[in-house]
Amino acid sequence: MKQSYLLKFCTIAFMFMLPLGMMAQTIKGKVTDSSGAGLPYMNVIEKGTSNGSTTDDNGEFSINVKSLPTTLVVSSMGFATKSIKVIQPSYLTIVVNEDNALDEIIVTGSRTAPRSNVDSPLPIDVVGIKELMSTGQTTFDKALQFRIPSFNTVQTPVNDATSLLDPYEIRNMGPSRTLVLINGKRKNVSALLYTQDSPGRGETGTDISAIPVDAIKSIQVLRDGASAQYGSDAIAGVINIILKDDVNRGSATLRSGVTSEGDGEMFGISINNGSSIGDDKGFINYTVDFSKVGLANRPGTVSAKGEAFSGTGFDAPLADVQEFLSRRPDAGNINGSPETVATKFLINGAYDLSEESTLYFNAAYVFKKVNSYANYRTPYWKIATGDSAYLQDLFPSDERGGFDGYVPTFEGVLNDYNATLGIKRKVNDWNVDSSITFGGNEQTYKVNNSHNSSEGYQALSPTSFDPGGTSFKHLVGNLDVSRLLSDKVSIGMGAEFRNENFEIIAGKASSYEGGGSDSFSGNDPVNSGIFNRYNLGGYFSLDYDVSDAFLLSGTVRGENYSDFGNTFVYKFSSRYKLSDNYTMRGSVSSGFRAPSLHQIYTEKSQYSFADGGGIDVVGLVNNVSPKARELGIPKLTPEKSTNITFGFGGKVTNNINFTVDYYKIDVEDRVIYTNQIGKNQFFINGFDTTTSGIDFVSSFSNIQLGEGKLDLNLSGNYTIANKRTEDVPTIAVTEDDGSVNTYPVLDRSNLALMFTSRPKTKWILGANYEINKWGLALNNTYFGKTTFRQKFMNDGLRTEFTPKIVTDLAINFQASDKLSIALNVNNLLNVLPEWAFKADTAAGQAIIDDTSVISIANGGSGLTQLENESNAITFNGRYSQMTYDGSHFSQLGTMFNLSLNYQF
């Protein structure tokens, strides 16, 4: 049966690639503004098809069409879309007027003909490279954080492998439910499974920070479910990265930066270049990017009484603790932003094989190395040291009789790669796109300055360990066919075959035997291996323009998974133009997400910091193991979702536009990573959830101000609800002593991570002013309230991060026709995260109000109840600024970035 499915797929793909077309005709011309100046990078598309071209530096273009007459659609961000009917070959001069970004051509979210943003029935954000660069952020994910209100990412202070890839999400739905495309083709996910206590816990996502910003032409963010169009993982939305296709031009960019504290030094160099090939029949555009970021350390001042107190610390003699902290007030901790080195390469290209067919390709490779630190093992840290004399031989010191503690280091190496090869053909009146995509992500780790305290090692233990790692690969074949049946009806259909491969790479024996290497234990070969699955899917789409104002669109999709069986999903959307300037739109869809191979097969023991509770050794039991059956854990099933959106948008004037969209996402059988139940953790289909909110986007462009022009934009996201819709399941466990205890699958801490750890609301207000050779951008990002309920904190308390406004300033100077200089000051006003205790109950309020000190003589800490609670969630002050869960903007303060760009 498997071979039959594959044979049918390959046969269909081969048939559609046969050369059945007719000879095309070439249309040439020039696109200008009202003054007659040529406009570069304008999109010129044959209406109703994906056949298109882009104007060169002089505004000139050439496009092959199958037959005449036909209609060309000219568009670009900032200009009104214009349609030109062409009856016979001639040199065209097309004049377009300045307008706004609503008319950008959209290729995301539709499997039929591309539409402008005004005509699309779906909420889509379009962000150009200029807007991304103006953020001054050094990576793509951080740039999106300060451009798209519904997009959130966070850098956690110390979380081992999580330092390689910061978790991100759209609409509070987790990284697993956002699909990432490159030029419309699926990008591979990361090999990393987030298992630490941070947002995104229990999930995996694509490493979008691996994409060099200089290689991006624009991005299109679909804020709507798209499982029917693209398959699994698109419950929350889609990020489509459109690569640069410039020819005969290039640029070199030199970047440097430093924080206001003088650390976190950044240096980078990037080269982007493009050229035509084969007598202008094709192009190649490539980007090479190198960057190095130094360590930025933001430790807190550690409480001696908290360290000595058995309730929040190590039950150590206070005098010993005070002596150590007198020399190391931060207890030797190093937390903040790790040292990172990254090298990135990306190539994009296309070549006209004939009048009717175009070969296209892109490929990327990323190498990233991150060095971070575990918590410092102080000499009084009995849990880690075991008070063993051999440690002074492994970690000698001139202090305290030869031993003063040690700090394990974590070194992660990431290799990420992807490549796509495809052919677009015009077969009679059909647009046929067939492609194959290969991608992968591998992460391997090394732990240094550590030891294995188990018997058989101890004094003989090495201090460097190879704990193994993880790897993910996929192979995707796509066949997409579309046709404009008439001026009113267009259809699309296609098929996808995907093979996925996940590997748990075994570590060396010393890293996993006994308790394994301190701070990060290795993968036992028993828990390692290679795991595989495949799926085959197909879809059918229909767009019907009932009238010039009324559009109906629908897509249905079926998929078969080798491990989960069949699924069927749909999407219906509509748009109605109330007038030339105002539009209503809406959609309803079903979706699905197959549990990742990471969630099904990962099994290991992991050292994990527990707020105020030292180090936990937790066993993650995989979903298909006999142990899972023994514990009564059912096999995972796919998540199912229902998405509803409706919105309203309009052009108040040619310069003022807005959209407002309501969304509601219901997820059934959401896959969760449980807290510790007895001695184990695992993945289960936990409960149903609902998420709803409102997105608002507006702009006021081309405002004449003196001799320059001013653009204003305001966008925001408000979360109405993000919660579970049924009780948290419980599991009964028989303990070692024969007693039976019942545990909830998620405690209050992990429920808060899932539902309230992202801003309740987020708004971005930006102003861009250009005058002569100068450009000025001022962006203000408002991060709303976030709420946590950390482990070991009193059930009557919660913590709330105070809403903050982060201001970014960008100044650009065009020194010459080729050289520009940019200064970016991120977090201009040095705004830092702040949090406070809030009461959920009367008992919690009593703790906040109680100023009495708990006497040390009576077995207390010598601190107030509230100070004890603070120590419990900040590890006695080590993470006083962020707590251990993290915040939503940098804890590093002000960052200065300077860049030089030279065009050639």
JSON list of C-alpha atoms in Angstrom, two decimals, residues 425-559:
[
{"chain": "A", "resi": 425, "resn": "ARG", "atom": "CA", "xyz": [5.46, 25.35, -16.04]},
{"chain": "A", "resi": 426, "resn": "LYS", "atom": "CA", "xyz": [2.64, 26.70, -18.10]},
{"chain": "A", "resi": 427, "resn": "VAL", "atom": "CA", "xyz": [0.89, 23.61, -19.47]},
{"chain": "A", "resi": 428, "resn": "ASN", "atom": "CA", "xyz": [-1.85, 24.80, -21.80]},
{"chain": "A", "resi": 429, "resn": "ASP", "atom": "CA", "xyz": [-3.86, 26.98, -19.40]},
{"chain": "A", "resi": 430, "resn": "TRP", "atom": "CA", "xyz": [-2.59, 25.28, -16.25]},
{"chain": "A", "resi": 431, "resn": "ASN", "atom": "CA", "xyz": [0.09, 26.63, -13.91]},
{"chain": "A", "resi": 432, "resn": "VAL", "atom": "CA", "xyz": [2.08, 23.64, -12.68]},
{"chain": "A", "resi": 433, "resn": "ASP", "atom": "CA", "xyz": [4.61, 23.84, -9.86]},
{"chain": "A", "resi": 434, "resn": "SER", "atom": "CA", "xyz": [6.49, 20.68, -8.90]},
{"chain": "A", "resi": 435, "resn": "SER", "atom": "CA", "xyz": [9.27, 20.69, -6.32]},
{"chain": "A", "resi": 436, "resn": "ILE", "atom": "CA", "xyz": [11.29, 18.70, -3.85]},
{"chain": "A", "resi": 437, "resn": "THR", "atom": "CA", "xyz": [12.60, 20.09, -0.54]},
{"chain": "A", "resi": 438, "resn": "PHE", "atom": "CA", "xyz": [15.17, 18.64, 1.81]},
{"chain": "A", "resi": 439, "resn": "GLY", "atom": "CA", "xyz": [16.02, 20.06, 5.22]},
{"chain": "A", "resi": 440, "resn": "GLY", "atom": "CA", "xyz": [17.49, 19.18, 8.55]},
{"chain": "A", "resi": 441, "resn": "ASN", "atom": "CA", "xyz": [18.66, 20.40, 11.92]},
{"chain": "A", "resi": 442, "resn": "GLU", "atom": "CA", "xyz": [21.26, 18.75, 14.14]},
{"chain": "A", "resi": 443, "resn": "GLN", "atom": "CA", "xyz": [22.30, 19.78, 17.63]},
{"chain": "A", "resi": 444, "resn": "THR", "atom": "CA", "xyz": [25.14, 18.23, 19.57]},
{"chain": "A", "resi": 445, "resn": "TYR", "atom": "CA", "xyz": [26.29, 19.19, 23.03]},
{"chain": "A", "resi": 446, "resn": "LYS", "atom": "CA", "xyz": [29.35, 19.25, 25.24]},
{"chain": "A", "resi": 447, "resn": "VAL", "atom": "CA", "xyz": [29.46, 19.78, 29.01]},
{"chain": "A", "resi": 448, "resn": "ASN", "atom": "CA", "xyz": [32.70, 21.09, 30.51]},
{"chain": "A", "resi": 449, "resn": "ASN", "atom": "CA", "xyz": [33.92, 21.84, 34.02]},
{"chain": "A", "resi": 450, "resn": "SER", "atom": "CA", "xyz": [31.57, 19.25, 35.47]},
{"chain": "A", "resi": 451, "resn": "HIS", "atom": "CA", "xyz": [31.77, 15.77, 36.97]},
{"chain": "A", "resi": 452, "resn": "ASN", "atom": "CA", "xyz": [29.89, 12.50, 37.47]},
{"chain": "A", "resi": 453, "resn": "SER", "atom": "CA", "xyz": [29.27, 11.94, 41.19]},
{"chain": "A", "resi": 454, "resn": "SER", "atom": "CA", "xyz": [28.04, 8.34, 40.89]},
{"chain": "A", "resi": 455, "resn": "GLU", "atom": "CA", "xyz": [29.97, 5.38, 42.23]},
{"chain": "A", "resi": 456, "resn": "GLY", "atom": "CA", "xyz": [32.64, 4.22, 39.83]},
{"chain": "A", "resi": 457, "resn": "TYR", "atom": "CA", "xyz": [33.41, 7.79, 38.80]},
{"chain": "A", "resi": 458, "resn": "GLN", "atom": "CA", "xyz": [33.73, 10.45, 41.50]},
{"chain": "A", "resi": 459, "resn": "ALA", "atom": "CA", "xyz": [37.50, 10.96, 41.89]},
{"chain": "A", "resi": 460, "resn": "LEU", "atom": "CA", "xyz": [38.06, 9.23, 38.54]},
{"chain": "A", "resi": 461, "resn": "SER", "atom": "CA", "xyz": [35.42, 11.32, 36.77]},
{"chain": "A", "resi": 462, "resn": "PRO", "atom": "CA", "xyz": [36.35, 13.30, 33.67]},
{"chain": "A", "resi": 463, "resn": "THR", "atom": "CA", "xyz": [35.46, 16.99, 33.73]},
{"chain": "A", "resi": 464, "resn": "SER", "atom": "CA", "xyz": [34.38, 17.15, 30.06]},
{"chain": "A", "resi": 465, "resn": "PHE", "atom": "CA", "xyz": [31.48, 15.13, 28.68]},
{"chain": "A", "resi": 466, "resn": "ASP", "atom": "CA", "xyz": [29.86, 14.34, 25.35]},
{"chain": "A", "resi": 467, "resn": "PRO", "atom": "CA", "xyz": [26.15, 13.91, 26.14]},
{"chain": "A", "resi": 468, "resn": "GLY", "atom": "CA", "xyz": [25.08, 13.38, 22.52]},
{"chain": "A", "resi": 469, "resn": "GLY", "atom": "CA", "xyz": [22.31, 15.39, 20.92]},
{"chain": "A", "resi": 470, "resn": "THR", "atom": "CA", "xyz": [19.37, 15.24, 18.53]},
{"chain": "A", "resi": 471, "resn": "SER", "atom": "CA", "xyz": [18.78, 15.44, 14.79]},
{"chain": "A", "resi": 472, "resn": "PHE", "atom": "CA", "xyz": [15.72, 16.04, 12.60]},
{"chain": "A", "resi": 473, "resn": "LYS", "atom": "CA", "xyz": [15.43, 15.70, 8.81]},
{"chain": "A", "resi": 474, "resn": "HIS", "atom": "CA", "xyz": [12.57, 15.86, 6.34]},
{"chain": "A", "resi": 475, "resn": "LEU", "atom": "CA", "xyz": [12.06, 15.28, 2.63]},
{"chain": "A", "resi": 476, "resn": "VAL", "atom": "CA", "xyz": [9.06, 16.96, 1.03]},
{"chain": "A", "resi": 477, "resn": "GLY", "atom": "CA", "xyz": [7.69, 16.54, -2.49]},
{"chain": "A", "resi": 478, "resn": "ASN", "atom": "CA", "xyz": [5.06, 19.00, -3.74]},
{"chain": "A", "resi": 479, "resn": "LEU", "atom": "CA", "xyz": [2.90, 19.20, -6.83]},
{"chain": "A", "resi": 480, "resn": "ASP", "atom": "CA", "xyz": [0.66, 22.29, -7.11]},
{"chain": "A", "resi": 481, "resn": "VAL", "atom": "CA", "xyz": [-1.60, 23.00, -10.09]},
{"chain": "A", "resi": 482, "resn": "SER", "atom": "CA", "xyz": [-3.83, 26.03, -10.61]},
{"chain": "A", "resi": 483, "resn": "ARG", "atom": "CA", "xyz": [-5.90, 27.52, -13.37]},
{"chain": "A", "resi": 484, "resn": "LEU", "atom": "CA", "xyz": [-8.09, 30.52, -14.03]},
{"chain": "A", "resi": 485, "resn": "LEU", "atom": "CA", "xyz": [-11.23, 28.96, -15.52]},
{"chain": "A", "resi": 486, "resn": "SER", "atom": "CA", "xyz": [-12.83, 32.33, -16.15]},
{"chain": "A", "resi": 487, "resn": "ASP", "atom": "CA", "xyz": [-12.69, 35.89, -14.91]},
{"chain": "A", "resi": 488, "resn": "LYS", "atom": "CA", "xyz": [-14.69, 34.69, -11.90]},
{"chain": "A", "resi": 489, "resn": "VAL", "atom": "CA", "xyz": [-13.50, 31.19, -11.11]},
{"chain": "A", "resi": 490, "resn": "SER", "atom": "CA", "xyz": [-10.03, 29.85, -10.34]},
{"chain": "A", "resi": 491, "resn": "ILE", "atom": "CA", "xyz": [-9.09, 26.46, -8.99]},
{"chain": "A", "resi": 492, "resn": "GLY", "atom": "CA", "xyz": [-6.05, 24.87, -7.42]},
{"chain": "A", "resi": 493, "resn": "MET", "atom": "CA", "xyz": [-5.13, 21.34, -6.47]},
{"chain": "A", "resi": 494, "resn": "GLY", "atom": "CA", "xyz": [-2.07, 19.54, -5.34]},
{"chain": "A", "resi": 495, "resn": "ALA", "atom": "CA", "xyz": [-0.37, 16.75, -3.48]},
{"chain": "A", "resi": 496, "resn": "GLU", "atom": "CA", "xyz": [2.40, 16.52, -0.91]},
{"chain": "A", "resi": 497, "resn": "PHE", "atom": "CA", "xyz": [4.56, 13.63, 0.22]},
{"chain": "A", "resi": 498, "resn": "ARG", "atom": "CA", "xyz": [6.62, 14.14, 3.37]},
{"chain": "A", "resi": 499, "resn": "ASN", "atom": "CA", "xyz": [9.08, 11.85, 5.10]},
{"chain": "A", "resi": 500, "resn": "GLU", "atom": "CA", "xyz": [10.35, 12.78, 8.58]},
{"chain": "A", "resi": 501, "resn": "ASN", "atom": "CA", "xyz": [13.32, 11.39, 10.48]},
{"chain": "A", "resi": 502, "resn": "PHE", "atom": "CA", "xyz": [14.18, 12.09, 14.15]},
{"chain": "A", "resi": 503, "resn": "GLU", "atom": "CA", "xyz": [17.32, 10.80, 15.82]},
{"chain": "A", "resi": 504, "resn": "ILE", "atom": "CA", "xyz": [18.34, 10.80, 19.47]},
{"chain": "A", "resi": 505, "resn": "ILE", "atom": "CA", "xyz": [22.14, 10.70, 19.39]},
{"chain": "A", "resi": 506, "resn": "ALA", "atom": "CA", "xyz": [23.66, 8.66, 22.21]},
{"chain": "A", "resi": 507, "resn": "GLY", "atom": "CA", "xyz": [26.21, 10.23, 24.52]},
{"chain": "A", "resi": 508, "resn": "LYS", "atom": "CA", "xyz": [29.40, 8.71, 25.86]},
{"chain": "A", "resi": 509, "resn": "ALA", "atom": "CA", "xyz": [29.03, 6.46, 28.90]},
{"chain": "A", "resi": 510, "resn": "SER", "atom": "CA", "xyz": [30.45, 8.91, 31.44]},
{"chain": "A", "resi": 511, "resn": "SER", "atom": "CA", "xyz": [27.74, 11.45, 30.51]},
{"chain": "A", "resi": 512, "resn": "TYR", "atom": "CA", "xyz": [24.77, 9.21, 31.37]},
{"chain": "A", "resi": 513, "resn": "GLU", "atom": "CA", "xyz": [25.88, 6.40, 33.71]},
{"chain": "A", "resi": 514, "resn": "GLY", "atom": "CA", "xyz": [24.68, 6.81, 37.28]},
{"chain": "A", "resi": 515, "resn": "GLY", "atom": "CA", "xyz": [23.47, 10.36, 37.64]},
{"chain": "A", "resi": 516, "resn": "GLY", "atom": "CA", "xyz": [25.37, 11.38, 34.54]},
{"chain": "A", "resi": 517, "resn": "SER", "atom": "CA", "xyz": [27.30, 14.60, 34.06]},
{"chain": "A", "resi": 518, "resn": "ASP", "atom": "CA", "xyz": [26.30, 17.26, 36.55]},
{"chain": "A", "resi": 519, "resn": "SER", "atom": "CA", "xyz": [23.99, 19.95, 35.07]},
{"chain": "A", "resi": 520, "resn": "PHE", "atom": "CA", "xyz": [23.19, 18.13, 31.80]},
{"chain": "A", "resi": 521, "resn": "SER", "atom": "CA", "xyz": [23.11, 14.34, 31.59]},
{"chain": "A", "resi": 522, "resn": "GLY", "atom": "CA", "xyz": [23.70, 12.47, 28.35]},
{"chain": "A", "resi": 523, "resn": "ASN", "atom": "CA", "xyz": [21.49, 10.28, 26.20]},
{"chain": "A", "resi": 524, "resn": "ASP", "atom": "CA", "xyz": [21.62, 6.63, 27.21]},
{"chain": "A", "resi": 525, "resn": "PRO", "atom": "CA", "xyz": [21.89, 4.33, 24.14]},
{"chain": "A", "resi": 526, "resn": "VAL", "atom": "CA", "xyz": [18.84, 2.49, 25.51]},
{"chain": "A", "resi": 527, "resn": "ASN", "atom": "CA", "xyz": [16.83, 5.68, 24.97]},
{"chain": "A", "resi": 528, "resn": "SER", "atom": "CA", "xyz": [18.49, 6.61, 21.68]},
{"chain": "A", "resi": 529, "resn": "GLY", "atom": "CA", "xyz": [17.72, 5.63, 18.11]},
{"chain": "A", "resi": 530, "resn": "ILE", "atom": "CA", "xyz": [16.33, 6.73, 14.75]},
{"chain": "A", "resi": 531, "resn": "PHE", "atom": "CA", "xyz": [12.57, 7.17, 14.33]},
{"chain": "A", "resi": 532, "resn": "ASN", "atom": "CA", "xyz": [10.70, 7.72, 11.09]},
{"chain": "A", "resi": 533, "resn": "ARG", "atom": "CA", "xyz": [7.28, 8.38, 9.60]},
{"chain": "A", "resi": 534, "resn": "TYR", "atom": "CA", "xyz": [5.76, 9.57, 6.35]},
{"chain": "A", "resi": 535, "resn": "ASN", "atom": "CA", "xyz": [2.52, 11.16, 5.24]},
{"chain": "A", "resi": 536, "resn": "LEU", "atom": "CA", "xyz": [0.74, 11.76, 1.95]},
{"chain": "A", "resi": 537, "resn": "GLY", "atom": "CA", "xyz": [-1.75, 14.60, 1.47]},
{"chain": "A", "resi": 538, "resn": "GLY", "atom": "CA", "xyz": [-3.81, 16.25, -1.21]},
{"chain": "A", "resi": 539, "resn": "TYR", "atom": "CA", "xyz": [-5.98, 19.37, -1.46]},
{"chain": "A", "resi": 540, "resn": "PHE", "atom": "CA", "xyz": [-8.46, 21.11, -3.72]},
{"chain": "A", "resi": 541, "resn": "SER", "atom": "CA", "xyz": [-9.15, 24.88, -3.72]},
{"chain": "A", "resi": 542, "resn": "LEU", "atom": "CA", "xyz": [-11.80, 26.98, -5.45]},
{"chain": "A", "resi": 543, "resn": "ASP", "atom": "CA", "xyz": [-12.10, 30.77, -5.62]},
{"chain": "A", "resi": 544, "resn": "TYR", "atom": "CA", "xyz": [-15.32, 32.26, -6.95]},
{"chain": "A", "resi": 545, "resn": "ASP", "atom": "CA", "xyz": [-15.66, 35.99, -7.54]},
{"chain": "A", "resi": 546, "resn": "VAL", "atom": "CA", "xyz": [-19.42, 36.20, -7.34]},
{"chain": "A", "resi": 547, "resn": "SER", "atom": "CA", "xyz": [-19.10, 39.85, -8.26]},
{"chain": "A", "resi": 548, "resn": "ASP", "atom": "CA", "xyz": [-16.40, 42.48, -8.21]},
{"chain": "A", "resi": 549, "resn": "ALA", "atom": "CA", "xyz": [-17.21, 42.98, -4.54]},
{"chain": "A", "resi": 550, "resn": "PHE", "atom": "CA", "xyz": [-18.01, 39.47, -3.32]},
{"chain": "A", "resi": 551, "resn": "LEU", "atom": "CA", "xyz": [-15.46, 36.64, -3.12]},
{"chain": "A", "resi": 552, "resn": "LEU", "atom": "CA", "xyz": [-16.00, 33.08, -1.91]},
{"chain": "A", "resi": 553, "resn": "SER", "atom": "CA", "xyz": [-13.03, 30.76, -1.35]},
{"chain": "A", "resi": 554, "resn": "GLY", "atom": "CA", "xyz": [-12.80, 27.20, -0.12]},
{"chain": "A", "resi": 555, "resn": "THR", "atom": "CA", "xyz": [-10.15, 24.50, 0.38]},
{"chain": "A", "resi": 556, "resn": "VAL", "atom": "CA", "xyz": [-10.44, 20.88, 1.48]},
{"chain": "A", "resi": 557, "resn": "ARG", "atom": "CA", "xyz": [-7.55, 18.61, 2.37]},
{"chain": "A", "resi": 558, "resn": "GLY", "atom": "CA", "xyz": [-7.00, 14.98, 3.20]},
{"chain": "A", "resi": 559, "resn": "GLU", "atom": "CA", "xyz": [-3.87, 13.43, 4.69]}
]
